[in-house]
Short mmCIF file of C-alpha atoms (C1' of nucleotides) in Angstrom, two decimals:
data_model
loop_
_atom_site.label_atom_id
_atom_site.label_comp_id
_atom_site.label_asym_id
_atom_site.label_seq_id
_atom_site.Cartn_x
_atom_site.Cartn_y
_atom_site.Cartn_z
CA MET A 1 111.09 99.02 115.75
CA ARG A 2 108.05 99.75 113.79
CA ASP A 3 106.21 102.37 115.63
CA GLN A 4 108.23 105.86 115.43
CA LEU A 5 105.31 108.34 116.95
CA GLN A 6 105.73 107.52 120.95
CA PRO A 7 103.73 109.34 123.18
CA GLU A 8 106.81 111.26 124.41
CA GLU A 9 107.53 112.33 120.74
CA SER A 10 103.53 113.48 120.72
CA LYS A 11 104.64 115.90 123.56
CA ARG A 12 107.76 117.53 121.44
CA ASP A 13 107.70 120.13 118.76
CA SER A 14 107.86 118.98 115.15
CA ASN A 15 111.63 118.81 115.07
CA GLY A 16 112.67 115.75 113.44
CA TYR A 17 109.96 115.62 111.12
CA LEU A 18 108.93 118.07 108.35
CA PRO A 19 106.41 120.72 110.11
CA GLY A 20 102.66 121.09 108.14
CA LEU A 21 103.02 117.93 106.06
CA ALA A 22 101.78 114.56 106.74
CA ILE A 23 101.08 111.33 104.93
CA ASP A 24 97.71 109.47 105.17
CA THR A 25 98.03 105.55 103.50
CA VAL A 26 94.99 103.60 102.08
CA ILE A 27 95.97 100.17 102.52
CA PHE A 28 93.39 97.93 100.42
CA GLY A 29 93.61 93.92 100.71
CA PHE A 30 91.33 91.64 99.56
CA HIS A 31 89.32 88.67 101.41
CA GLN A 32 86.48 86.83 100.83
CA ASN A 33 85.21 88.68 97.92
CA GLN A 34 85.42 91.93 99.81
CA LEU A 35 87.68 94.76 99.21
CA LYS A 36 89.09 95.91 102.87
CA ILE A 37 91.15 98.80 104.29
CA LEU A 38 93.26 99.19 107.44
CA LEU A 39 91.54 101.36 110.20
CA LEU A 40 93.21 102.44 113.43
CA GLU A 41 90.99 103.22 116.30
CA TYR A 42 91.69 105.75 118.82
CA HIS A 43 90.66 104.83 122.39
CA ASN A 44 88.03 106.41 124.18
CA THR A 45 87.18 108.54 120.94
CA GLY A 46 85.06 106.52 118.57
CA LEU A 47 87.37 108.05 116.18
CA MET A 48 88.88 105.80 113.45
CA ALA A 49 91.51 106.94 110.84
CA LEU A 50 93.56 105.96 108.34
CA PRO A 51 97.06 104.94 109.02
CA GLY A 52 99.11 107.85 108.50
CA GLY A 53 102.69 109.81 109.83
CA PHE A 54 105.13 112.12 108.96
CA ILE A 55 108.04 112.93 106.99
CA LEU A 56 111.62 113.13 108.83
CA ALA A 57 113.89 116.06 107.77
CA ASN A 58 116.42 113.49 106.12
CA GLU A 59 113.90 111.03 104.43
CA ASN A 60 112.50 110.73 101.04
CA LEU A 61 108.93 111.43 100.86
CA ASN A 62 108.18 108.19 99.33
CA ASP A 63 110.50 106.35 101.67
CA ALA A 64 108.17 107.78 104.56
CA ALA A 65 105.44 106.36 102.86
CA ARG A 66 107.03 102.75 102.88
CA ARG A 67 107.95 103.25 106.52
CA VAL A 68 104.50 103.99 107.56
CA LEU A 69 103.32 101.01 105.63
CA TRP A 70 105.67 98.92 106.84
CA GLU A 71 104.94 100.00 110.56
CA ARG A 72 101.40 99.39 110.17
CA THR A 73 101.36 96.02 108.07
CA GLY A 74 105.23 94.65 108.72
CA LEU A 75 105.52 94.58 104.72
CA SER A 76 108.36 95.72 103.25
CA ASP A 77 107.68 95.10 99.60
CA ILE A 78 104.47 96.59 98.21
CA TYR A 79 102.73 98.16 95.46
CA LEU A 80 102.52 101.76 96.57
CA GLU A 81 101.53 104.99 94.92
CA GLN A 82 100.64 108.43 95.37
CA PHE A 83 97.27 109.77 94.25
CA TYR A 84 96.58 112.99 95.55
CA VAL A 85 97.79 115.88 97.82
CA PHE A 86 94.80 116.90 100.30
CA GLY A 87 95.60 120.84 101.10
CA ASP A 88 92.11 122.17 101.36
CA LEU A 89 92.12 124.55 104.51
CA ALA A 90 88.45 123.01 105.30
CA ARG A 91 90.13 119.70 106.20
CA PHE A 92 91.90 121.44 109.12
CA ASP A 93 90.11 120.80 112.52
CA PRO A 94 91.96 120.43 115.47
CA THR A 95 89.21 118.98 117.50
CA PRO A 96 89.80 115.44 116.43
CA MET A 97 93.53 115.26 117.34
CA ARG A 98 93.20 117.13 120.60
CA ALA A 99 90.27 114.41 121.63
CA ILE A 100 92.80 111.81 120.86
CA MET A 101 95.60 113.38 122.55
CA THR A 102 93.33 114.03 125.56
CA ALA A 103 92.07 110.32 125.84
CA LYS A 104 95.76 109.66 126.09
CA GLY A 105 96.08 111.54 128.95
CA PHE A 106 98.01 114.43 127.57
CA THR A 107 96.42 117.71 127.06
CA PRO A 108 98.42 119.88 124.35
CA PRO A 109 98.72 123.62 124.27
CA ASP A 110 96.61 125.23 121.65
CA ASN A 111 99.75 125.76 119.52
CA HIS A 112 100.77 122.33 119.74
CA TRP A 113 102.39 121.35 116.17
CA LEU A 114 100.12 118.19 115.68
CA LEU A 115 96.86 120.68 116.03
CA ASP A 116 98.18 123.30 112.88
CA ARG A 117 97.02 123.12 109.75
CA PHE A 118 98.43 119.65 107.77
CA ILE A 119 98.48 119.36 103.93
CA SER A 120 98.66 115.58 103.40
CA VAL A 121 100.00 113.37 100.66
CA GLY A 122 97.57 110.22 99.97
CA TYR A 123 99.19 107.26 98.92
CA TYR A 124 97.28 104.18 98.09
CA ALA A 125 98.90 100.48 98.81
CA LEU A 126 97.84 97.09 97.57
CA VAL A 127 98.75 94.18 100.22
CA ASP A 128 98.54 90.53 99.95
CA PHE A 129 96.11 90.10 103.03
CA THR A 130 96.99 86.86 104.12
CA LYS A 131 100.70 87.99 104.79
CA ALA A 132 100.20 91.74 106.42
CA VAL A 133 99.96 91.79 110.10
CA PRO A 134 97.87 94.76 111.50
CA ILE A 135 99.65 96.72 114.05
CA PRO A 136 98.10 99.85 115.86
CA ASP A 137 100.38 102.52 116.37
CA SER A 138 101.05 104.71 120.00
CA LEU A 139 98.06 106.75 120.03
CA SER A 140 95.60 103.88 118.84
CA ASP A 141 94.33 100.80 120.50
CA SER A 142 93.61 98.55 117.44
CA CYS A 143 94.65 98.58 113.81
CA GLY A 144 92.50 96.31 111.77
CA TRP A 145 90.79 95.74 108.24
CA TYR A 146 87.29 96.68 107.52
CA ASP A 147 85.19 96.13 104.77
CA LEU A 148 85.24 98.96 102.10
CA ALA A 149 81.74 98.49 101.65
CA LYS A 150 80.57 99.22 105.15
CA LEU A 151 82.89 101.19 106.77
CA PRO A 152 82.51 103.19 109.80
CA PRO A 153 82.48 106.97 110.25
CA LEU A 154 86.00 108.06 109.73
CA MET A 155 88.33 111.21 111.01
CA GLN A 156 88.32 114.57 109.17
CA ASP A 157 88.16 113.78 105.52
CA HIS A 158 89.45 110.44 105.52
CA GLN A 159 86.12 109.26 104.22
CA GLN A 160 86.93 111.29 100.84
CA ILE A 161 90.38 110.23 101.01
CA VAL A 162 89.29 106.77 100.86
CA GLN A 163 86.71 107.39 97.68
CA LYS A 164 89.53 109.44 95.87
CA ALA A 165 92.03 106.22 96.44
CA LEU A 166 89.26 103.59 95.39
CA ASP A 167 88.60 105.95 92.08
CA THR A 168 92.35 105.67 91.40
CA LEU A 169 92.50 102.15 91.94
CA ARG A 170 89.70 101.56 89.75
CA THR A 171 91.35 103.44 86.83
CA ASP A 172 94.61 102.01 87.33
CA LEU A 173 93.52 98.66 87.19
CA ASP A 174 93.58 98.00 83.57
CA ARG A 175 96.24 100.70 82.80
CA LYS A 176 98.91 99.45 85.25
CA LEU A 177 97.86 95.68 85.92
CA ILE A 178 98.31 95.90 89.41
CA GLY A 179 95.42 93.73 90.35
CA PHE A 180 97.89 91.02 91.18
CA ASN A 181 99.12 92.81 94.40
CA LEU A 182 96.17 92.12 96.08
CA LEU A 183 95.95 88.26 95.48
CA SER A 184 98.72 85.43 96.83
CA GLU A 185 101.39 84.31 95.15
CA THR A 186 99.24 81.76 93.01
CA PHE A 187 95.82 82.00 92.13
CA THR A 188 93.02 80.68 89.90
CA MET A 189 91.28 82.70 87.10
CA ALA A 190 87.99 82.62 89.05
CA ASP A 191 90.02 84.33 91.89
CA LEU A 192 91.22 86.87 89.48
CA GLN A 193 87.91 87.56 87.73
CA ARG A 194 86.12 87.90 91.25
CA LEU A 195 88.89 90.62 92.32
CA TYR A 196 88.23 92.45 89.06
CA GLU A 197 84.47 92.31 89.65
CA THR A 198 84.66 93.44 93.26
CA ILE A 199 87.10 96.36 92.28
CA LEU A 200 85.30 97.52 89.64
CA ASP A 201 81.55 96.41 91.15
CA GLN A 202 80.42 94.64 88.10
CA LYS A 203 79.90 91.52 86.47
CA LEU A 204 82.33 90.48 83.62
CA HIS A 205 82.01 87.91 81.05
CA ARG A 206 83.60 84.70 81.75
CA SER A 207 84.94 84.04 78.76
CA GLY A 208 86.27 87.32 77.53
CA PHE A 209 87.84 87.62 80.85
CA GLN A 210 89.87 85.03 80.33
CA ARG A 211 90.85 85.61 76.78
CA LYS A 212 91.87 88.84 77.71
CA MET A 213 93.99 88.07 80.48
CA LEU A 214 95.54 85.13 78.93
CA SER A 215 96.47 87.52 75.94
CA LEU A 216 98.03 90.14 78.01
CA GLY A 217 101.16 87.94 78.38
CA ILE A 218 101.67 88.77 81.60
CA LEU A 219 100.34 85.23 83.61
CA GLU A 220 102.39 82.13 83.81
CA ARG A 221 100.55 78.64 84.24
CA LEU A 222 101.61 76.39 86.48
CA ASP A 223 100.82 72.87 85.79
CA LYS A 224 99.79 72.48 89.46
CA GLN A 225 96.02 71.85 89.82
CA TYR A 226 94.05 73.24 92.74
CA SER A 227 91.74 70.74 94.24
CA GLY A 228 89.03 71.73 96.55
CA GLY A 229 85.77 71.81 94.91
CA ALA A 230 83.29 69.36 93.34
CA HIS A 231 84.06 70.08 89.86
CA LYS A 232 86.63 70.23 87.28
CA ALA A 233 90.05 71.65 89.19
CA PRO A 234 91.22 75.44 87.74
CA PHE A 235 95.03 75.77 86.72
CA LEU A 236 96.95 78.34 88.92
CA TYR A 237 98.60 81.12 87.62
CA ARG A 238 101.48 83.60 88.79
CA PHE A 239 101.93 86.94 87.64
CA ILE A 240 105.19 87.32 85.70
CA SER A 241 106.25 91.03 85.55
CA ASN A 242 108.41 90.55 82.26
CA ALA A 243 107.78 94.00 81.47
CA LYS A 244 110.79 95.16 83.72
CA MET B 1 98.74 142.51 91.82
CA ARG B 2 100.29 139.66 89.92
CA ASP B 3 103.14 139.16 91.69
CA GLN B 4 103.12 137.92 95.47
CA LEU B 5 106.70 137.18 96.05
CA GLN B 6 108.18 140.80 96.16
CA PRO B 7 112.17 141.32 96.78
CA GLU B 8 111.38 142.32 100.28
CA GLU B 9 109.65 139.28 101.12
CA SER B 10 112.69 136.90 100.15
CA LYS B 11 114.22 138.49 102.95
CA ARG B 12 111.44 137.75 105.39
CA ASP B 13 111.39 134.29 107.03
CA SER B 14 108.63 132.07 105.87
CA ASN B 15 105.60 133.96 107.73
CA GLY B 16 102.87 134.13 105.69
CA TYR B 17 103.90 131.02 103.24
CA LEU B 18 103.80 127.07 104.48
CA PRO B 19 107.25 126.54 105.25
CA GLY B 20 109.32 123.64 102.96
CA LEU B 21 106.42 123.21 100.74
CA ALA B 22 106.23 124.51 97.10
CA ILE B 23 104.31 124.43 93.75
CA ASP B 24 105.80 123.87 90.52
CA THR B 25 103.72 124.02 87.61
CA VAL B 26 104.05 123.06 84.11
CA ILE B 27 102.06 125.16 81.65
CA PHE B 28 101.48 123.59 78.34
CA GLY B 29 100.54 125.64 75.21
CA PHE B 30 100.18 124.56 71.82
CA HIS B 31 101.53 127.02 68.85
CA GLN B 32 102.66 125.94 65.34
CA ASN B 33 102.15 122.37 65.73
CA GLN B 34 104.49 122.52 68.85
CA LEU B 35 104.17 121.92 72.43
CA LYS B 36 105.31 124.86 74.55
CA ILE B 37 105.66 125.21 78.02
CA LEU B 38 106.36 128.32 79.82
CA LEU B 39 109.80 129.17 81.52
CA LEU B 40 111.34 131.54 83.83
CA GLU B 41 114.75 132.88 83.25
CA TYR B 42 116.97 134.31 85.99
CA HIS B 43 118.81 137.19 85.75
CA ASN B 44 122.68 136.88 85.40
CA THR B 45 122.71 132.95 86.39
CA GLY B 46 121.68 131.18 83.33
CA LEU B 47 119.31 129.37 84.94
CA MET B 48 115.79 128.45 83.78
CA ALA B 49 112.93 127.32 85.94
CA LEU B 50 109.21 126.08 86.21
CA PRO B 51 106.95 129.12 87.50
CA GLY B 52 106.28 128.30 91.00
CA GLY B 53 105.50 129.47 94.37
CA PHE B 54 104.41 129.18 97.70
CA ILE B 55 101.20 128.50 99.39
CA LEU B 56 99.68 131.09 101.93
CA ALA B 57 99.10 129.74 105.64
CA ASN B 58 95.19 130.49 104.68
CA GLU B 59 95.21 129.50 101.30
CA ASN B 60 93.89 125.93 99.98
CA LEU B 61 96.81 124.32 98.25
CA ASN B 62 94.35 124.40 94.93
CA ASP B 63 93.80 127.73 95.42
CA ALA B 64 97.78 128.46 95.68
CA ALA B 65 98.20 126.77 92.02
CA ARG B 66 95.58 128.52 90.43
CA ARG B 67 97.11 131.84 92.09
CA VAL B 68 100.63 131.26 90.87
CA LEU B 69 99.24 130.53 87.45
CA TRP B 70 97.22 133.30 87.28
CA GLU B 71 100.61 135.63 88.27
CA ARG B 72 102.27 134.17 85.44
CA THR B 73 99.71 134.20 82.55
CA GLY B 74 97.07 136.40 83.46
CA LEU B 75 94.60 133.54 82.86
CA SER B 76 92.01 132.39 85.29
CA ASP B 77 89.78 129.82 84.03
CA ILE B 78 91.93 127.34 83.18
CA TYR B 79 92.58 123.63 83.35
CA LEU B 80 94.94 122.68 85.90
CA GLU B 81 95.68 119.53 87.64
CA GLN B 82 98.05 117.72 90.31
CA PHE B 83 100.14 115.16 88.87
CA TYR B 84 102.79 114.11 91.85
CA VAL B 85 104.54 115.55 94.37
CA PHE B 86 108.42 115.59 94.27
CA GLY B 87 110.33 114.94 97.66
CA ASP B 88 113.23 113.04 97.25
CA LEU B 89 115.96 114.54 99.23
CA ALA B 90 118.18 114.50 96.09
CA ARG B 91 116.12 117.71 94.73
CA PHE B 92 117.19 119.66 97.88
CA ASP B 93 120.14 121.71 96.24
CA PRO B 94 120.63 125.22 97.78
CA THR B 95 123.15 126.44 95.22
CA PRO B 96 120.89 127.69 92.41
CA MET B 97 118.64 129.44 94.73
CA ARG B 98 121.69 131.14 96.42
CA ALA B 99 122.74 132.23 93.13
CA ILE B 100 119.44 133.56 92.15
CA MET B 101 119.46 135.75 95.30
CA THR B 102 122.73 136.69 95.14
CA ALA B 103 122.14 137.90 91.42
CA LYS B 104 119.47 139.75 92.41
CA GLY B 105 121.92 141.87 95.20
CA PHE B 106 120.70 139.88 98.23
CA THR B 107 123.07 137.57 100.21
CA PRO B 108 121.06 135.27 102.20
CA PRO B 109 122.24 133.90 105.21
CA ASP B 110 122.78 130.04 105.30
CA ASN B 111 119.73 128.87 107.11
CA HIS B 112 117.53 131.28 105.03
CA TRP B 113 114.17 129.70 104.42
CA LEU B 114 114.40 129.57 100.83
CA LEU B 115 117.55 127.60 101.12
CA ASP B 116 116.01 124.63 103.17
CA ARG B 117 114.66 121.36 101.59
CA PHE B 118 111.53 121.80 99.88
CA ILE B 119 109.01 119.35 98.92
CA SER B 120 106.97 120.24 95.85
CA VAL B 121 103.53 119.52 94.46
CA GLY B 122 103.90 119.21 90.89
CA TYR B 123 100.57 120.54 88.66
CA TYR B 124 100.25 120.60 84.92
CA ALA B 125 98.05 123.29 83.25
CA LEU B 126 96.74 123.63 79.61
CA VAL B 127 96.26 127.14 78.18
CA ASP B 128 95.02 128.51 75.07
CA PHE B 129 98.58 129.87 73.82
CA THR B 130 96.83 133.15 72.15
CA LYS B 131 95.14 134.14 75.17
CA ALA B 132 98.22 134.15 77.96
CA VAL B 133 100.23 137.14 78.68
CA PRO B 134 103.87 135.79 80.37
CA ILE B 135 105.13 137.93 83.02
CA PRO B 136 107.89 137.30 85.14
CA ASP B 137 108.17 137.01 88.63
CA SER B 138 110.16 139.64 91.03
CA LEU B 139 113.17 137.20 90.79
CA SER B 140 113.48 136.60 87.19
CA ASP B 141 113.73 138.91 84.21
CA SER B 142 111.69 137.33 81.67
CA CYS B 143 109.11 134.61 81.35
CA GLY B 144 108.61 132.97 77.75
CA TRP B 145 107.28 129.80 75.86
CA TYR B 146 109.93 127.35 75.12
CA ASP B 147 109.78 124.35 72.66
CA LEU B 148 109.16 121.29 74.60
CA ALA B 149 111.20 119.45 71.96
CA LYS B 150 114.05 121.81 72.69
CA LEU B 151 114.16 122.81 76.29
CA PRO B 152 117.31 124.86 77.77
CA PRO B 153 118.88 123.27 80.65
CA LEU B 154 116.83 123.45 84.03
CA MET B 155 117.14 124.31 87.66
CA GLN B 156 117.38 121.54 89.95
CA ASP B 157 115.05 118.73 89.02
CA HIS B 158 112.83 120.37 86.80
CA GLN B 159 113.45 118.17 83.95
CA GLN B 160 112.15 115.58 85.41
CA ILE B 161 109.04 117.29 86.73
CA VAL B 162 108.48 118.16 82.89
CA GLN B 163 108.94 114.59 82.00
CA LYS B 164 106.60 113.33 84.01
CA ALA B 165 103.92 116.21 83.63
CA LEU B 166 104.26 115.24 79.96
CA ASP B 167 103.72 111.73 80.66
CA THR B 168 100.66 112.47 82.78
CA LEU B 169 99.10 114.50 79.66
CA ARG B 170 99.54 111.67 77.24
CA THR B 171 97.57 109.12 79.49
CA ASP B 172 95.15 111.72 80.25
CA LEU B 173 94.26 113.02 76.77
CA ASP B 174 91.96 110.11 76.10
CA ARG B 175 90.75 109.38 79.17
CA LYS B 176 89.85 112.71 80.28
CA LEU B 177 89.18 114.48 77.18
CA ILE B 178 91.38 117.74 77.85
CA GLY B 179 92.91 118.55 74.61
CA PHE B 180 90.56 121.03 73.64
CA ASN B 181 91.91 123.18 76.51
CA LEU B 182 95.18 123.74 74.55
CA LEU B 183 93.22 124.83 71.43
CA SER B 184 91.24 128.39 70.63
CA GLU B 185 87.48 128.41 71.21
CA THR B 186 86.85 126.91 67.90
CA PHE B 187 88.93 124.78 65.63
CA THR B 188 88.91 122.54 62.67
CA MET B 189 89.22 118.68 62.47
CA ALA B 190 92.86 119.07 61.38
CA ASP B 191 93.80 121.16 64.03
CA LEU B 192 92.58 118.79 66.73
CA GLN B 193 94.44 116.25 64.91
CA ARG B 194 97.70 117.85 64.83
CA LEU B 195 97.38 118.49 68.39
CA TYR B 196 96.93 114.64 69.20
CA GLU B 197 99.57 114.07 66.72
CA THR B 198 102.06 116.05 68.62
CA ILE B 199 101.23 115.29 72.17
CA LEU B 200 101.23 111.55 71.47
CA ASP B 201 104.26 111.78 68.95
CA GLN B 202 102.38 109.45 66.40
CA LYS B 203 100.54 109.84 63.13
CA LEU B 204 96.87 109.00 63.43
CA HIS B 205 94.84 107.77 60.39
CA ARG B 206 92.54 111.11 59.25
CA SER B 207 89.49 109.21 58.99
CA GLY B 208 89.44 107.05 61.76
CA PHE B 209 90.66 110.40 64.20
CA GLN B 210 87.28 112.05 62.80
CA ARG B 211 85.07 108.99 63.18
CA LYS B 212 86.35 108.89 66.82
CA MET B 213 86.25 112.43 67.79
CA LEU B 214 82.44 112.57 66.56
CA SER B 215 81.38 109.49 68.06
CA LEU B 216 82.50 111.21 71.56
CA GLY B 217 79.59 113.67 71.68
CA ILE B 218 81.68 116.78 72.62
CA LEU B 219 81.93 118.51 69.59
CA GLU B 220 79.57 121.04 68.25
CA ARG B 221 79.87 121.39 64.25
CA LEU B 222 79.59 125.61 63.51
CA ASP B 223 77.73 126.27 60.49
CA LYS B 224 80.68 128.45 59.79
CA GLN B 225 83.38 127.90 57.70
CA TYR B 226 86.89 128.83 57.98
CA SER B 227 88.60 129.75 54.75
CA GLY B 228 92.51 130.53 53.99
CA GLY B 229 93.52 127.74 52.09
CA ALA B 230 93.27 126.49 48.18
CA HIS B 231 91.01 123.77 48.86
CA LYS B 232 88.00 122.63 50.72
CA ALA B 233 86.80 124.85 53.48
CA PRO B 234 86.41 122.94 56.75
CA PHE B 235 83.55 123.06 59.61
CA LEU B 236 84.54 124.84 62.63
CA TYR B 237 83.86 122.93 65.76
CA ARG B 238 83.48 124.17 69.51
CA PHE B 239 83.93 121.59 72.66
CA ILE B 240 80.82 121.44 74.38
CA SER B 241 81.48 120.37 78.04
CA ASN B 242 77.97 118.70 78.54
CA ALA B 243 79.09 116.05 80.66
CA LYS B 244 78.93 118.58 83.55
"C1'" DT C 1 81.55 51.73 91.02
"C1'" DT C 2 78.95 54.68 88.40
"C1'" DA C 3 75.88 58.66 87.70
"C1'" DT C 4 75.35 63.68 89.24
"C1'" DT C 5 76.58 67.77 89.53
"C1'" DA C 6 79.01 72.47 89.05
"C1'" DT C 7 82.80 74.70 87.09
"C1'" DT C 8 86.62 74.64 84.04
"C1'" DG C 9 89.06 75.53 79.40
"C1'" DT C 10 88.13 76.79 74.86
"C1'" DA C 11 85.45 76.86 70.40
"C1'" DT C 12 82.16 79.02 67.69
"C1'" DC C 13 80.00 82.44 65.84
"C1'" DA C 14 77.81 87.26 66.21
"C1'" DA C 15 77.98 92.22 67.05
"C1'" DT C 16 80.74 95.91 67.36
"C1'" DT C 17 85.07 98.68 66.88
"C1'" DT C 18 89.23 99.92 64.53
"C1'" DG C 19 91.90 100.25 60.63
"C1'" DT C 20 92.48 101.27 55.69
"C1'" DT C 21 91.46 102.55 51.11
"C1'" DA C 22 88.64 105.09 48.05
"C1'" DC C 23 86.17 109.18 46.29
"C1'" DA C 24 83.09 112.99 45.47
"C1'" DA C 25 82.66 117.72 47.00
"C1'" DT C 26 84.85 122.26 47.49
"C1'" DA C 27 87.71 126.60 47.93
"C1'" DA C 28 91.35 129.33 46.32
"C1'" DT C 29 94.81 129.78 43.09
"C1'" DA C 30 96.77 129.58 38.17
"C1'" DT D 1 87.46 127.47 33.40
"C1'" DA D 2 90.98 123.94 34.80
"C1'" DT D 3 93.93 122.56 38.39
"C1'" DT D 4 95.12 121.26 43.11
"C1'" DA D 5 95.31 120.38 47.86
"C1'" DT D 6 92.00 119.16 51.19
"C1'" DT D 7 87.86 117.70 53.49
"C1'" DG D 8 83.37 115.02 54.63
"C1'" DT D 9 82.18 110.57 54.38
"C1'" DA D 10 81.56 105.88 52.55
"C1'" DA D 11 82.88 101.27 52.04
"C1'" DC D 12 84.76 97.39 53.16
"C1'" DA D 13 88.94 94.45 55.58
"C1'" DA D 14 90.68 93.46 60.05
"C1'" DA D 15 90.54 93.12 64.40
"C1'" DT D 16 88.50 93.29 68.91
"C1'" DT D 17 85.10 92.22 72.00
"C1'" DG D 18 80.63 90.01 73.64
"C1'" DA D 19 77.75 85.93 73.94
"C1'" DT D 20 76.69 81.09 73.63
"C1'" DA D 21 78.01 76.33 73.33
"C1'" DC D 22 80.08 72.43 74.59
"C1'" DA D 23 83.42 68.61 76.07
"C1'" DA D 24 86.64 67.61 80.22
"C1'" DT D 25 86.60 66.58 84.83
"C1'" DA D 26 87.30 66.26 90.11
"C1'" DA D 27 84.58 65.49 93.79
"C1'" DT D 28 79.98 64.04 95.86
"C1'" DA D 29 76.05 61.41 96.09
"C1'" DA D 30 73.70 57.26 94.58
#
DNA sequence: TTATTATTGTATCAATTTGTTACAATAATA
DNA sequence: TATTATTGTAACAAATTGATACAATAATAA
């Protein structure tokens, strides 16, 4: 079962979950030279939100994040990282959540646990866009990819969470060599360069980029050649995590 | 008042504080070419711990961390940063806390909130060693500086928290130019180099280090000269945060 | 079949940065 | 006044990065 928060459960108190603590995930994908993130759309509210969830009382925090990720994408072996904890009082506004629940035909009491202050642990994930199968949760009617460059208005402070995730991704890109997680198993050097250019939002010099990537010793060149364009066929590469 | 957790309060339930959530701080100082951290020592238990605390229901998370810092060091304008959330089930072990409370003459019931699972937000702080005045909290009888290189055994997973904080400090040192927070207002280039060498645990070339630091444009050279050694007097420098 | 085209892989050289050595300047001590 | 250890910076080498050039080539068009 990929969806833990059933409508019936939303009427219970927080039993089973740690109270006051949540997880929000910024799930990045890359498609057609665009960075995308997964968003949920709530019925009849016009509110869009990051996939989130709660932590079971007997569950490791990081496992909870993986569970949320799996529930929304069907993917289980994914690059996932904490990046910040959002704990300002200002982010606590019960109005959107009440609207969501009301739209689902449930009128919560004012002291319902979902309307309390939440502190949220932010995670970002990098997934292979072609492998993820977005699935909505019980409170939303859709779950899909949106261009990071033109996001719709988001619930609460989710826009800031996305911005902070993007900042972290940018600074981690070179330090941790994680970009490959956004590509499919094999890719061309041009694919990789377009990914870097999109994430960093700047043009990179082709020659220097190739030289740097190859010098890192983390790419395996496959003899296979890609074919498709009216020009010289590029090599395909595969990421090798020999460091581990 | 610099100490929020009075003995009487420890008998109450978590009212006033967010349940299940804590803050642990790794407070770095630098003295005599050694990195130090602040540790609390609990009476009659042989247990040492990082300064920690809880979040008030109407308090921003980051403000709570500043409050803890102020309560333990008397310092209020300090470099402070989140670095990780520790949320594994394995870290949850009520034995040490029960020992601490028992040693204080209080026998908690098994369901006391302080014996429940906690998820802890880790912060690290950089302070001017000469300005901090360590003050114990109500459950500990001492609070003092310990060499990072030879720490005593620590409570629960605090050793891992320290290690993660140190890792973060090392990677942040060049990216965020934060080392100055560990020095006094003015310092010599040699002071700065010794600090870097200690944090990074490696020798740096004097000439290159000076050239790099000066090229960053974040140091103001003071005409004053330091005097003390039987040799040429070095310039003093001050950090200028012109970037803001 | 052959020329055209856009792209690829890599070489080359310049510009910049970093690593290393050297040395004059100098503040306290002998 | 000479000695000493350290400082500030210059000078040069090595390495890295930036920019340009060009042959190789896979599909398309002539």
